[in-house]
Short mmCIF file of C-alpha atoms and ligand atoms in Angstrom, two decimals:
data_model
loop_
_atom_site.label_atom_id
_atom_site.label_comp_id
_atom_site.label_asym_id
_atom_site.label_seq_id
_atom_site.Cartn_x
_atom_site.Cartn_y
_atom_site.Cartn_z
CA MET A 153 38.16 15.80 -33.56
CA ASN A 154 40.14 14.04 -30.83
CA ASN A 155 39.03 10.92 -29.00
CA LYS A 156 37.96 12.85 -25.90
CA GLU A 157 35.59 14.93 -28.01
CA ARG A 158 34.30 11.80 -29.77
CA MET A 159 33.67 10.13 -26.40
CA SER A 160 31.65 13.14 -25.26
CA ILE A 161 29.07 12.71 -28.06
CA PRO A 162 25.99 11.05 -26.52
CA PRO A 163 24.72 7.81 -28.11
CA GLN A 164 22.01 8.65 -30.63
CA ALA A 165 18.72 7.06 -29.58
CA MET A 166 16.76 5.30 -32.32
CA PRO A 167 13.43 7.02 -33.05
CA GLU A 168 10.64 4.50 -32.49
CA GLN A 169 6.88 4.27 -32.63
CA LYS A 170 5.43 4.75 -29.15
CA PRO A 171 4.81 1.39 -27.40
CA GLU A 172 1.10 1.99 -26.81
CA ILE A 173 0.58 2.74 -30.50
CA ARG A 174 2.87 0.17 -32.11
CA ALA A 175 1.53 -2.70 -29.97
CA HIS A 176 -1.59 -2.47 -32.15
CA ASN A 177 -0.11 -2.07 -35.61
CA MET A 178 2.19 -4.05 -37.91
CA GLN A 179 4.40 -1.17 -38.98
CA GLU A 180 8.06 -1.20 -38.18
CA VAL A 181 8.83 -0.36 -34.56
CA ALA A 182 12.20 1.33 -35.15
CA LEU A 183 11.96 4.27 -37.52
CA GLY A 184 15.65 4.64 -38.44
CA TYR A 185 18.21 7.40 -38.05
CA SER A 186 18.16 10.65 -39.98
CA ALA A 187 21.32 11.46 -41.98
CA GLU A 188 22.43 13.93 -39.29
CA MET A 189 21.94 11.40 -36.50
CA ALA A 190 23.83 8.77 -38.48
CA LYS A 191 26.79 11.08 -39.07
CA LEU A 192 26.91 12.00 -35.38
CA GLU A 193 26.63 8.42 -34.18
CA ALA A 194 29.36 7.29 -36.59
CA THR A 195 31.60 10.10 -35.31
CA ARG A 196 31.61 8.34 -31.91
CA CYS A 197 33.90 5.68 -33.43
CA LEU A 198 37.51 5.95 -32.19
CA ASN A 199 38.96 4.11 -35.20
CA CYS A 200 40.77 1.67 -32.90
CA PRO A 201 43.98 0.29 -34.41
CA THR A 202 43.19 -3.23 -33.09
CA ARG A 203 39.65 -3.20 -34.62
CA PRO A 204 37.95 -5.31 -31.93
CA CYS A 205 34.50 -4.77 -33.48
CA VAL A 206 35.61 -6.51 -36.70
CA GLN A 207 36.66 -9.56 -34.71
CA GLY A 208 33.13 -9.70 -33.30
CA CYS A 209 31.49 -9.63 -36.74
CA PRO A 210 30.84 -13.14 -38.16
CA VAL A 211 31.52 -11.88 -41.71
CA ALA A 212 34.30 -9.43 -40.75
CA ILE A 213 32.77 -6.27 -42.23
CA ARG A 214 35.40 -3.49 -42.31
CA ILE A 215 33.48 -1.63 -39.61
CA PRO A 216 35.81 1.30 -38.78
CA GLU A 217 36.11 2.12 -42.50
CA PHE A 218 32.35 2.06 -43.10
CA LEU A 219 31.82 4.19 -39.99
CA ALA A 220 34.42 6.74 -41.16
CA LYS A 221 32.63 7.08 -44.52
CA THR A 222 29.29 7.43 -42.73
CA ALA A 223 30.68 10.14 -40.46
CA GLU A 224 31.89 12.02 -43.56
CA GLY A 225 28.43 11.74 -45.13
CA ASP A 226 29.74 9.45 -47.88
CA PHE A 227 26.92 6.95 -47.47
CA ALA A 228 27.46 5.36 -50.89
CA GLY A 229 31.09 4.71 -49.95
CA ALA A 230 29.99 3.23 -46.62
CA LEU A 231 27.53 0.90 -48.35
CA ALA A 232 30.15 -0.26 -50.83
CA ILE A 233 32.40 -1.31 -47.93
CA ILE A 234 29.61 -3.23 -46.17
CA LYS A 235 28.60 -4.97 -49.39
CA GLU A 236 32.11 -6.37 -49.86
CA THR A 237 31.22 -8.95 -47.22
CA SER A 238 27.50 -8.74 -46.43
CA LEU A 239 24.85 -9.37 -49.05
CA LEU A 240 21.89 -8.39 -46.84
CA PRO A 241 22.81 -5.26 -44.84
CA ALA A 242 19.25 -3.91 -44.55
CA VAL A 243 18.25 -7.26 -43.01
CA CYS A 244 21.32 -7.72 -40.80
CA GLY A 245 21.22 -4.09 -39.61
CA ARG A 246 17.73 -4.86 -38.30
CA VAL A 247 17.95 -8.37 -36.89
CA CYS A 248 21.58 -9.23 -36.03
CA PRO A 249 22.28 -9.63 -32.28
CA GLN A 250 24.91 -6.85 -32.40
CA GLU A 251 25.08 -6.63 -28.62
CA LYS A 252 26.59 -10.15 -28.66
CA GLN A 253 28.76 -9.52 -31.72
CA CYS A 254 30.45 -6.34 -33.01
CA GLN A 255 29.04 -3.98 -30.38
CA LEU A 256 30.00 -6.28 -27.52
CA PHE A 257 33.65 -5.75 -28.47
CA CYS A 258 33.42 -2.02 -29.17
CA THR A 259 35.93 0.04 -27.20
CA VAL A 260 33.46 2.89 -26.65
CA GLY A 261 31.03 0.52 -24.91
CA LYS A 262 33.90 -0.93 -22.87
CA ILE A 263 35.07 2.51 -21.72
CA HIS A 264 31.50 3.38 -20.69
CA LYS A 265 31.19 -0.11 -19.12
CA ASP A 266 27.84 -0.37 -20.91
CA VAL A 267 27.32 -2.27 -24.14
CA ASP A 268 24.27 -0.10 -24.85
CA LYS A 269 26.64 2.87 -25.17
CA ALA A 270 28.84 1.15 -27.79
CA VAL A 271 28.82 2.72 -31.26
CA ALA A 272 25.46 1.67 -32.76
CA ILE A 273 27.04 -0.31 -35.60
CA GLY A 274 23.84 -2.21 -36.45
CA ARG A 275 21.67 0.89 -36.62
CA LEU A 276 24.25 2.55 -38.84
CA GLU A 277 24.39 -0.51 -41.10
CA ARG A 278 20.62 -0.29 -41.40
CA PHE A 279 20.74 3.45 -42.10
CA VAL A 280 23.35 3.08 -44.83
CA ALA A 281 21.48 0.17 -46.47
CA ASP A 282 18.16 2.04 -46.40
CA TRP A 283 19.81 5.18 -47.73
CA GLY A 284 21.24 3.15 -50.61
CA ARG A 285 17.86 1.61 -51.42
CA GLU A 286 16.20 5.02 -51.49
CA ASN A 287 18.93 7.06 -53.18
CA LEU A 288 21.12 4.92 -55.40
CA GLN A 289 20.19 3.88 -58.87
CA LYS A 290 20.16 0.10 -59.04
CA ALA A 291 23.20 -1.04 -60.97
CA VAL A 292 22.49 -3.52 -63.75
CA PRO A 293 24.56 -6.55 -62.72
CA THR A 294 27.41 -7.42 -65.03
CA LEU A 295 27.76 -11.16 -65.21
CA PRO A 296 30.70 -13.29 -66.25
CA PRO A 297 30.39 -15.60 -69.26
CA LYS A 298 28.12 -18.61 -68.73
CA THR A 299 29.93 -21.71 -67.49
CA GLY A 300 27.22 -24.06 -68.74
CA LYS A 301 26.99 -25.59 -65.25
CA ARG A 302 23.67 -25.84 -63.43
CA VAL A 303 23.19 -25.40 -59.68
CA ALA A 304 20.02 -26.25 -57.74
CA VAL A 305 19.48 -24.29 -54.52
CA ILE A 306 16.90 -25.79 -52.18
CA GLY A 307 15.23 -23.28 -49.84
CA SER A 308 15.19 -19.49 -50.08
CA GLY A 309 16.30 -18.27 -46.65
CA PRO A 310 19.41 -16.14 -46.09
CA ALA A 311 21.78 -19.11 -46.63
CA SER A 312 20.18 -19.93 -49.98
CA ILE A 313 19.85 -16.30 -51.12
CA THR A 314 23.58 -15.77 -50.54
CA CYS A 315 24.60 -19.06 -52.13
CA ALA A 316 22.37 -18.48 -55.18
CA ALA A 317 23.72 -14.95 -55.70
CA ASP A 318 27.36 -16.01 -55.46
CA CYS A 319 26.85 -18.99 -57.80
CA ALA A 320 24.99 -16.83 -60.35
CA ARG A 321 27.77 -14.23 -60.18
CA ALA A 322 30.22 -17.02 -61.04
CA GLY A 323 28.30 -17.63 -64.28
CA HIS A 324 26.39 -20.79 -63.34
CA GLU A 325 22.73 -21.29 -64.20
CA VAL A 326 20.98 -21.31 -60.84
CA THR A 327 17.48 -22.56 -60.01
CA MET A 328 16.03 -22.00 -56.55
CA PHE A 329 13.34 -24.36 -55.20
CA GLU A 330 11.13 -23.07 -52.37
CA ALA A 331 8.41 -25.10 -50.66
CA PHE A 332 6.31 -22.04 -49.74
CA HIS A 333 4.59 -19.66 -52.17
CA LYS A 334 6.92 -16.83 -51.09
CA CYS A 335 10.70 -16.71 -50.93
CA GLY A 336 12.78 -15.49 -47.99
CA GLY A 337 12.61 -18.35 -45.46
CA VAL A 338 12.30 -17.22 -41.86
CA LEU A 339 12.78 -13.63 -43.02
CA VAL A 340 9.23 -13.77 -44.39
CA TYR A 341 7.45 -16.53 -42.51
CA GLY A 342 8.99 -16.08 -39.04
CA ILE A 343 10.29 -12.58 -38.35
CA PRO A 344 7.29 -10.22 -38.26
CA GLU A 345 6.73 -7.19 -40.46
CA PHE A 346 7.10 -4.89 -37.43
CA ARG A 347 10.76 -5.97 -37.15
CA LEU A 348 11.64 -6.58 -40.77
CA PRO A 349 9.43 -5.17 -43.54
CA LYS A 350 8.78 -7.83 -46.17
CA ALA A 351 9.42 -5.34 -49.00
CA ILE A 352 13.10 -5.36 -48.03
CA VAL A 353 13.33 -9.13 -48.39
CA GLN A 354 11.39 -9.05 -51.65
CA GLN A 355 13.91 -6.62 -53.06
CA GLU A 356 16.67 -9.15 -52.40
CA ILE A 357 14.64 -11.84 -54.17
CA ASP A 358 14.08 -9.46 -57.11
CA GLY A 359 17.84 -8.90 -57.14
CA LEU A 360 18.40 -12.65 -57.49
CA GLN A 361 16.08 -12.75 -60.49
CA GLU A 362 17.98 -9.86 -62.05
CA LEU A 363 21.09 -12.01 -61.68
CA GLY A 364 19.29 -14.64 -63.75
CA VAL A 365 18.32 -16.99 -60.90
CA LYS A 366 15.19 -18.97 -61.81
CA ILE A 367 12.77 -19.44 -58.94
CA LYS A 368 10.37 -22.35 -58.52
CA ARG A 369 7.95 -21.67 -55.68
CA ASN A 370 5.52 -24.19 -54.15
CA TYR A 371 8.15 -26.84 -54.90
CA CYS A 372 9.05 -29.06 -51.97
CA VAL A 373 12.12 -31.11 -52.81
CA GLY A 374 11.80 -34.59 -51.30
CA LEU A 375 8.19 -35.12 -52.34
CA THR A 376 7.88 -35.63 -56.09
CA ARG A 377 11.59 -35.01 -56.76
CA ASN A 378 14.49 -35.68 -54.40
CA VAL A 379 18.10 -34.47 -54.37
CA SER A 380 19.32 -37.45 -56.36
CA ASP A 381 16.63 -36.82 -59.04
CA LEU A 382 17.82 -33.23 -59.38
CA MET A 383 21.29 -34.49 -60.24
CA THR A 384 20.57 -37.64 -62.22
CA LYS A 385 17.27 -36.81 -63.97
CA ASP A 386 17.21 -33.00 -64.10
CA GLY A 387 20.86 -32.43 -65.01
CA PHE A 388 22.01 -30.25 -62.11
CA ASP A 389 25.78 -30.39 -61.60
CA ALA A 390 25.65 -29.32 -57.95
CA VAL A 391 22.98 -28.93 -55.28
CA PHE A 392 22.88 -26.63 -52.25
CA VAL A 393 20.58 -27.62 -49.37
CA GLY A 394 19.50 -24.60 -47.27
CA THR A 395 16.27 -25.95 -45.86
CA GLY A 396 16.63 -24.46 -42.38
CA ALA A 397 15.41 -25.52 -38.95
CA GLY A 398 11.66 -25.28 -39.29
CA LEU A 399 10.65 -28.32 -37.25
CA PRO A 400 9.13 -27.03 -34.00
CA LYS A 401 9.99 -28.68 -30.71
CA PHE A 402 7.30 -29.20 -28.10
CA MET A 403 7.40 -29.49 -24.30
CA ASP A 404 5.97 -33.00 -24.20
CA ILE A 405 3.57 -32.10 -21.39
CA GLU A 406 -0.05 -33.00 -20.71
CA GLY A 407 -2.55 -30.93 -22.69
CA GLU A 408 -0.26 -29.95 -25.58
CA ASN A 409 -2.80 -31.45 -28.01
CA LEU A 410 -5.65 -29.17 -26.87
CA ASN A 411 -7.30 -26.64 -29.18
CA GLY A 412 -5.58 -23.32 -28.67
CA VAL A 413 -2.03 -24.72 -28.38
CA PHE A 414 0.26 -23.70 -31.25
CA SER A 415 3.89 -24.00 -32.15
CA ALA A 416 5.29 -20.49 -32.57
CA ASN A 417 6.20 -21.48 -36.13
CA GLU A 418 2.61 -22.19 -37.08
CA TYR A 419 1.32 -19.12 -35.27
CA LEU A 420 3.85 -16.80 -36.90
CA THR A 421 3.55 -18.41 -40.33
CA ARG A 422 -0.21 -17.88 -40.34
CA ALA A 423 0.23 -14.29 -39.20
CA ASN A 424 3.21 -13.28 -41.37
CA LEU A 425 3.28 -15.36 -44.51
CA MET A 426 -0.46 -16.01 -44.72
CA LYS A 427 -1.23 -12.40 -43.66
CA ALA A 428 -3.84 -13.45 -41.08
CA TYR A 429 -3.65 -9.94 -39.64
CA CYS A 430 -5.30 -8.53 -42.79
CA GLU A 431 -8.70 -9.70 -41.60
CA GLY A 432 -11.40 -9.50 -44.23
CA GLU A 433 -8.81 -9.44 -47.03
CA VAL A 434 -7.42 -12.96 -46.65
CA ASP A 435 -8.96 -16.37 -46.00
CA THR A 436 -6.33 -17.55 -43.52
CA PRO A 437 -8.11 -18.84 -40.43
CA PHE A 438 -6.72 -17.43 -37.23
CA TRP A 439 -7.17 -18.08 -33.53
CA HIS A 440 -7.81 -14.82 -31.72
CA GLY A 441 -6.50 -15.54 -28.23
CA LYS A 442 -7.43 -13.05 -25.53
CA LYS A 443 -5.22 -14.43 -22.75
CA VAL A 444 -2.08 -15.89 -24.23
CA ALA A 445 0.84 -17.75 -22.64
CA VAL A 446 4.05 -17.93 -24.69
CA LEU A 447 6.59 -20.51 -23.55
CA GLY A 448 10.26 -19.72 -24.22
CA GLY A 449 12.84 -16.93 -24.02
CA GLY A 450 14.33 -16.60 -27.50
CA ASN A 451 13.64 -14.30 -30.44
CA VAL A 452 10.84 -16.61 -31.56
CA ALA A 453 9.10 -16.27 -28.19
CA MET A 454 9.45 -12.46 -28.31
CA ASP A 455 8.05 -12.35 -31.85
CA ALA A 456 5.12 -14.62 -30.97
CA SER A 457 4.19 -12.65 -27.86
CA ARG A 458 4.40 -9.30 -29.61
CA MET A 459 2.40 -10.67 -32.54
CA ALA A 460 -0.29 -11.93 -30.14
CA LEU A 461 -0.67 -8.38 -28.78
CA ARG A 462 -1.03 -7.02 -32.30
CA LEU A 463 -3.67 -9.62 -33.06
CA GLY A 464 -5.84 -8.42 -30.22
CA ALA A 465 -4.71 -10.30 -27.10
CA GLU A 466 -5.61 -8.46 -23.91
CA LYS A 467 -2.99 -10.23 -21.81
CA VAL A 468 0.22 -11.92 -22.93
CA TYR A 469 2.43 -13.82 -20.46
CA LEU A 470 5.93 -14.83 -21.49
CA ILE A 471 6.92 -17.81 -19.36
CA TYR A 472 10.63 -18.64 -19.15
CA ARG A 473 12.28 -21.11 -16.80
CA ARG A 474 15.54 -19.21 -16.33
CA SER A 475 16.15 -15.53 -15.47
CA GLU A 476 16.37 -12.63 -17.93
CA VAL A 477 20.20 -12.81 -17.99
CA GLU A 478 20.04 -16.26 -19.58
CA MET A 479 17.42 -15.31 -22.20
CA PRO A 480 18.77 -16.01 -25.70
CA ALA A 481 16.60 -13.29 -27.33
CA ARG A 482 18.13 -10.03 -28.52
CA ARG A 483 18.14 -7.40 -25.76
CA GLU A 484 16.28 -4.96 -27.95
CA GLU A 485 13.43 -7.44 -28.51
CA ILE A 486 13.16 -8.14 -24.77
CA HIS A 487 13.06 -4.40 -24.10
CA HIS A 488 10.44 -3.81 -26.81
CA ALA A 489 8.26 -6.71 -25.65
CA LYS A 490 8.25 -5.36 -22.09
CA GLU A 491 7.51 -1.82 -23.24
CA GLU A 492 4.56 -3.09 -25.27
CA GLY A 493 3.04 -4.76 -22.22
CA VAL A 494 4.10 -8.42 -22.42
CA GLU A 495 4.29 -9.68 -18.82
CA PHE A 496 7.46 -11.69 -18.16
CA LEU A 497 7.07 -14.62 -15.77
CA LEU A 498 10.68 -15.58 -15.13
CA LEU A 499 11.97 -18.68 -13.32
CA GLN A 500 8.64 -20.34 -14.06
CA ASN A 501 7.61 -23.02 -16.50
CA ALA A 502 4.56 -24.86 -17.75
CA LYS A 503 3.82 -28.19 -16.09
CA ARG A 504 0.59 -29.02 -17.92
CA ILE A 505 -2.10 -27.33 -20.00
CA LEU A 506 -5.69 -27.64 -18.86
CA GLY A 507 -8.71 -27.87 -21.15
CA ASP A 508 -12.51 -27.78 -20.90
CA SER A 509 -14.93 -30.53 -21.94
CA THR A 510 -14.80 -29.36 -25.58
CA GLY A 511 -11.01 -29.75 -25.73
CA LYS A 512 -10.18 -26.04 -25.61
CA VAL A 513 -7.42 -24.52 -23.51
CA VAL A 514 -8.69 -22.82 -20.34
CA ALA A 515 -5.59 -22.59 -18.15
CA ILE A 516 -1.96 -23.46 -17.73
CA GLU A 517 -0.41 -24.94 -14.62
CA CYS A 518 3.12 -23.73 -13.93
CA LEU A 519 5.92 -24.48 -11.53
CA LYS A 520 8.40 -22.01 -10.04
CA TYR A 521 12.11 -22.57 -10.58
CA GLU A 522 15.46 -21.55 -9.12
CA LEU A 523 18.86 -21.55 -10.78
CA GLY A 524 21.28 -24.39 -10.04
CA GLU A 525 24.72 -25.27 -11.38
CA PRO A 526 25.76 -24.26 -14.93
CA ASP A 527 24.84 -26.85 -17.59
CA ALA A 528 26.70 -27.82 -20.79
CA SER A 529 25.73 -24.47 -22.41
CA GLY A 530 27.40 -22.61 -19.51
CA ARG A 531 24.05 -21.20 -18.37
CA ARG A 532 22.84 -21.96 -14.84
CA SER A 533 20.32 -24.76 -15.08
CA PRO A 534 16.76 -24.26 -13.88
CA VAL A 535 15.64 -26.47 -11.00
CA ALA A 536 11.91 -26.86 -10.25
CA ILE A 537 10.78 -25.97 -6.72
CA PRO A 538 8.59 -28.87 -5.52
CA GLY A 539 5.07 -27.85 -4.48
CA SER A 540 5.27 -24.41 -6.15
CA GLU A 541 2.47 -25.11 -8.67
CA PHE A 542 0.11 -22.28 -9.59
CA THR A 543 -2.49 -21.83 -12.33
CA LEU A 544 -3.00 -19.04 -14.87
CA ASP A 545 -6.24 -18.64 -16.83
CA VAL A 546 -5.36 -18.54 -20.54
CA ASP A 547 -7.16 -19.48 -23.76
CA THR A 548 -4.04 -19.82 -25.95
CA VAL A 549 -0.61 -21.36 -25.45
CA ILE A 550 2.20 -20.73 -27.93
CA VAL A 551 5.18 -23.07 -27.62
CA ALA A 552 8.46 -21.39 -28.60
CA VAL A 553 11.05 -23.69 -27.05
CA GLY A 554 13.22 -24.21 -30.12
CA ASN A 555 13.31 -25.68 -33.60
CA ALA A 556 15.07 -28.67 -35.07
CA SER A 557 16.37 -29.18 -38.61
CA ASN A 558 13.84 -29.89 -41.35
CA PRO A 559 14.05 -33.69 -41.70
CA LEU A 560 12.67 -34.17 -45.24
CA ILE A 561 15.88 -33.88 -47.27
CA PRO A 562 17.96 -36.15 -44.99
CA ALA A 563 15.08 -38.66 -44.97
CA THR A 564 14.85 -38.77 -48.78
CA THR A 565 18.53 -38.58 -49.72
CA ASP A 566 20.50 -41.84 -49.57
CA GLY A 567 24.02 -41.46 -48.20
CA LEU A 568 23.54 -37.99 -46.70
CA GLU A 569 25.31 -37.93 -43.33
CA VAL A 570 23.56 -36.18 -40.46
CA ASN A 571 24.57 -35.84 -36.80
CA ARG A 572 22.51 -37.02 -33.84
CA ARG A 573 20.49 -33.81 -33.91
CA GLY A 574 19.55 -34.35 -37.55
CA ASN A 575 21.80 -31.54 -38.83
CA ILE A 576 23.57 -32.23 -42.12
CA VAL A 577 27.30 -32.85 -41.65
CA VAL A 578 29.54 -30.80 -43.97
CA ASN A 579 33.22 -30.24 -44.65
CA PRO A 580 33.83 -27.02 -42.68
CA GLU A 581 35.97 -25.51 -45.44
CA THR A 582 33.76 -26.18 -48.45
CA ASN A 583 30.35 -27.02 -46.96
CA MET A 584 30.26 -30.16 -49.14
CA THR A 585 28.20 -32.98 -47.58
CA SER A 586 28.99 -36.70 -47.60
CA ILE A 587 27.66 -36.78 -51.19
CA PRO A 588 30.03 -35.34 -53.82
CA GLY A 589 28.44 -32.30 -55.46
CA VAL A 590 25.83 -31.81 -52.72
CA PHE A 591 26.50 -28.88 -50.40
CA ALA A 592 24.55 -27.56 -47.42
CA GLY A 593 24.53 -24.54 -45.14
CA GLY A 594 22.58 -22.38 -42.70
CA ASP A 595 20.30 -23.72 -39.98
CA ILE A 596 20.10 -27.19 -41.56
CA VAL A 597 23.82 -27.52 -40.73
CA LEU A 598 24.16 -25.30 -37.64
CA GLY A 599 20.81 -25.99 -35.98
CA ALA A 600 18.63 -22.94 -35.25
CA ALA A 601 21.18 -20.09 -35.43
CA THR A 602 21.21 -16.56 -36.86
CA VAL A 603 20.73 -14.77 -40.15
CA ILE A 604 24.33 -13.62 -40.40
CA LEU A 605 25.71 -17.11 -39.72
CA ALA A 606 23.35 -18.56 -42.34
CA MET A 607 24.55 -15.94 -44.82
CA GLY A 608 28.18 -16.77 -44.05
CA GLU A 609 27.47 -20.47 -44.62
CA GLY A 610 25.77 -19.77 -47.94
CA ARG A 611 28.78 -17.76 -49.04
CA ARG A 612 31.26 -20.49 -48.05
CA ALA A 613 29.14 -23.16 -49.75
CA ALA A 614 29.01 -21.09 -52.95
CA ALA A 615 32.81 -20.85 -52.92
CA GLY A 616 32.89 -24.63 -52.43
CA ILE A 617 30.46 -25.17 -55.32
CA ASN A 618 32.38 -22.81 -57.61
CA ALA A 619 35.66 -24.60 -56.86
CA TRP A 620 34.04 -28.02 -57.30
CA LEU A 621 32.51 -27.08 -60.65
CA ALA A 622 35.75 -25.45 -61.83
CA ALA A 623 37.63 -28.65 -61.01
CA LYS A 624 35.03 -30.69 -62.94
CA GLN A 625 35.35 -28.32 -65.92
CA ASP A 626 39.13 -28.79 -65.99
CA LYS A 627 38.85 -32.59 -66.19
P1 LIG B 920 15.50 -20.54 -43.36
O1 LIG B 920 15.46 -19.08 -43.22
O2 LIG B 920 14.78 -21.37 -42.36
O3 LIG B 920 14.95 -20.91 -44.81
C1 LIG B 920 14.76 -22.23 -45.20
C2 LIG B 920 13.79 -22.26 -46.37
O4 LIG B 920 13.80 -23.57 -46.95
C3 LIG B 920 12.35 -21.99 -45.97
O5 LIG B 920 11.81 -21.00 -46.82
C4 LIG B 920 11.64 -23.33 -46.19
O6 LIG B 920 10.29 -23.18 -46.61
C5 LIG B 920 12.47 -23.93 -47.30
N1 LIG B 920 12.41 -25.38 -47.36
C6 LIG B 920 12.48 -26.26 -46.33
N2 LIG B 920 12.42 -27.52 -46.79
C7 LIG B 920 12.31 -27.44 -48.14
C8 LIG B 920 12.22 -28.42 -49.18
N3 LIG B 920 12.25 -29.71 -48.89
N4 LIG B 920 12.11 -27.98 -50.46
C9 LIG B 920 12.09 -26.65 -50.74
N5 LIG B 920 12.18 -25.70 -49.80
C10 LIG B 920 12.30 -26.09 -48.51
N6 LIG B 920 18.11 -14.63 -36.45
C11 LIG B 920 18.73 -13.45 -36.24
O7 LIG B 920 19.91 -13.30 -36.60
N7 LIG B 920 18.08 -12.39 -35.66
C12 LIG B 920 16.77 -12.48 -35.31
O8 LIG B 920 16.22 -11.52 -34.79
C13 LIG B 920 16.08 -13.71 -35.54
N8 LIG B 920 14.76 -13.83 -35.25
C14 LIG B 920 14.12 -14.98 -35.54
C15 LIG B 920 12.74 -15.06 -35.33
C16 LIG B 920 12.05 -16.21 -35.66
C17 LIG B 920 10.57 -16.26 -35.44
C18 LIG B 920 12.75 -17.34 -36.16
C19 LIG B 920 12.02 -18.63 -36.49
C20 LIG B 920 14.11 -17.28 -36.37
C21 LIG B 920 14.80 -16.10 -36.09
N9 LIG B 920 16.17 -15.98 -36.33
C22 LIG B 920 16.80 -14.79 -36.11
C23 LIG B 920 16.94 -17.10 -36.89
C24 LIG B 920 17.18 -16.91 -38.40
O9 LIG B 920 16.03 -16.41 -39.02
C25 LIG B 920 17.64 -18.22 -39.03
O10 LIG B 920 18.84 -18.60 -38.39
C26 LIG B 920 17.90 -18.08 -40.53
O11 LIG B 920 16.76 -17.61 -41.22
C27 LIG B 920 18.35 -19.41 -41.13
O12 LIG B 920 18.47 -19.26 -42.52
P2 LIG B 920 18.42 -20.50 -43.52
O13 LIG B 920 18.64 -19.93 -44.87
O14 LIG B 920 19.34 -21.56 -43.05
O15 LIG B 920 16.97 -21.13 -43.39
FE1 LIG B 921 34.97 2.12 -33.69
FE2 LIG B 921 34.05 0.61 -31.62
FE3 LIG B 921 35.19 -0.53 -33.74
FE4 LIG B 921 36.71 0.90 -32.05
S1 LIG B 921 35.63 -1.00 -31.59
S2 LIG B 921 36.77 0.92 -34.31
S3 LIG B 921 35.26 2.48 -31.51
S4 LIG B 921 33.29 0.65 -33.73
#
């Protein structure tokens, strides 16, 4: 097939649950390609000699090669190529912001002058990963001889999963410590089931255990045991800190302490991890807001607003002080939230939250904004319009204006250098911190970022740990 013929193939739309149905259930919104759709979509790839899509991928997956295998129907071959560089393709295929990464650079999208018409690399990654899970026999991992070295991995998000797997594959004895009762980090407590089924994450955790990784859940490092104890008292030779950015930021406005105001983290953790949506089956208390205001414009805000709908809200407002162009959320999530009925109030922001005499939220007062000059992030900064106040009746306010690094490990580890934002400072080549033998990666280093970047950090840190331990062995 020549390039003209490839260009004439229409983009394959992703089958999805209908908005009016899915807004009231927890099942996955996107249903995935069929094998025929996947082959056709992959055939749209022009196999560009300059490979711009690969440059847009944070872990440099050999995209044209995996697409060529997919187009041929060799899905096992495609998966093998992806797995050379990505440990979590079923996760990344679902949650990566491809429209800002590989697909943004895709020649097909550029020719059509529409990124939505780029080859659907993410959807194909998801298809291939799901096909592998359903059709391939799980290979029993072959492990190298034991090195006798012990590695502690703190946290169990994508950075830690990747680091633990790579260290175990190098023959080290790895123990993972997770503060919650379930492993997976944001993949289980933040991103909802309707975007990322928890069974997929659990399979990755099972895979770690098959590699021999020991897992200690309900174990918060920094309380009874700190990083130094792990090394001096418990005999670990190296430690990886992947504790993420789970500290919610607030607006610092009047009324934020009222009943009915939540951080998106708490709201989503109760709903996802504590399964509050399984009413009658679990004891998790939950606040059933009927009129909900969500403050923010990122993925967390989209997840919180869509979750509120699924938990019975009759009206959900998403209030964001810039315009849609500046929204950091994935385009697909914005589109899905709108389709499901979330009302976007753009260029508006909360000024204060109003309560009744019992301390419960009854309304939110907002201000209108306009866009001024670009700020340090390059985005035009929002400027409040004096006298534009208006009030919305709501009974729930969910604050999703960002997260900061978890402070516990820095606060309990002497000599651990952090920057002014509280992120751990690392050597960019090895991910080693200011303490020899202690490594870090993911959101605790980058600040709230993405799954794929966290995975990349975990991989680099594991390489750093393996080199560090090898050097120690040689001495
Ligand atoms: P985390 O995933 O945060 O995991 C850290 C883990 O460490 C947690 O399990 C925590 O309980 C544990 N921990 C913390 N302190 C301790 C301690 N002292 N002892 C033991 N354990 C500890 N990214 C995308 O790419 N696409 C998306 O669509 C997307 N959506 C998101 C939606 C939400 C609601 C949120 C909150 C984030 C989203 N992100 C998304 C961001 C992405 O999930 C994170 O960048 C990524 O999970 C960071 O991985 P991590 O391994 O560094 O940390
Ligand atoms: Fe294929 Fe697009 Fe990559 Fe070119 S840029 S190789 S068309 S996926």
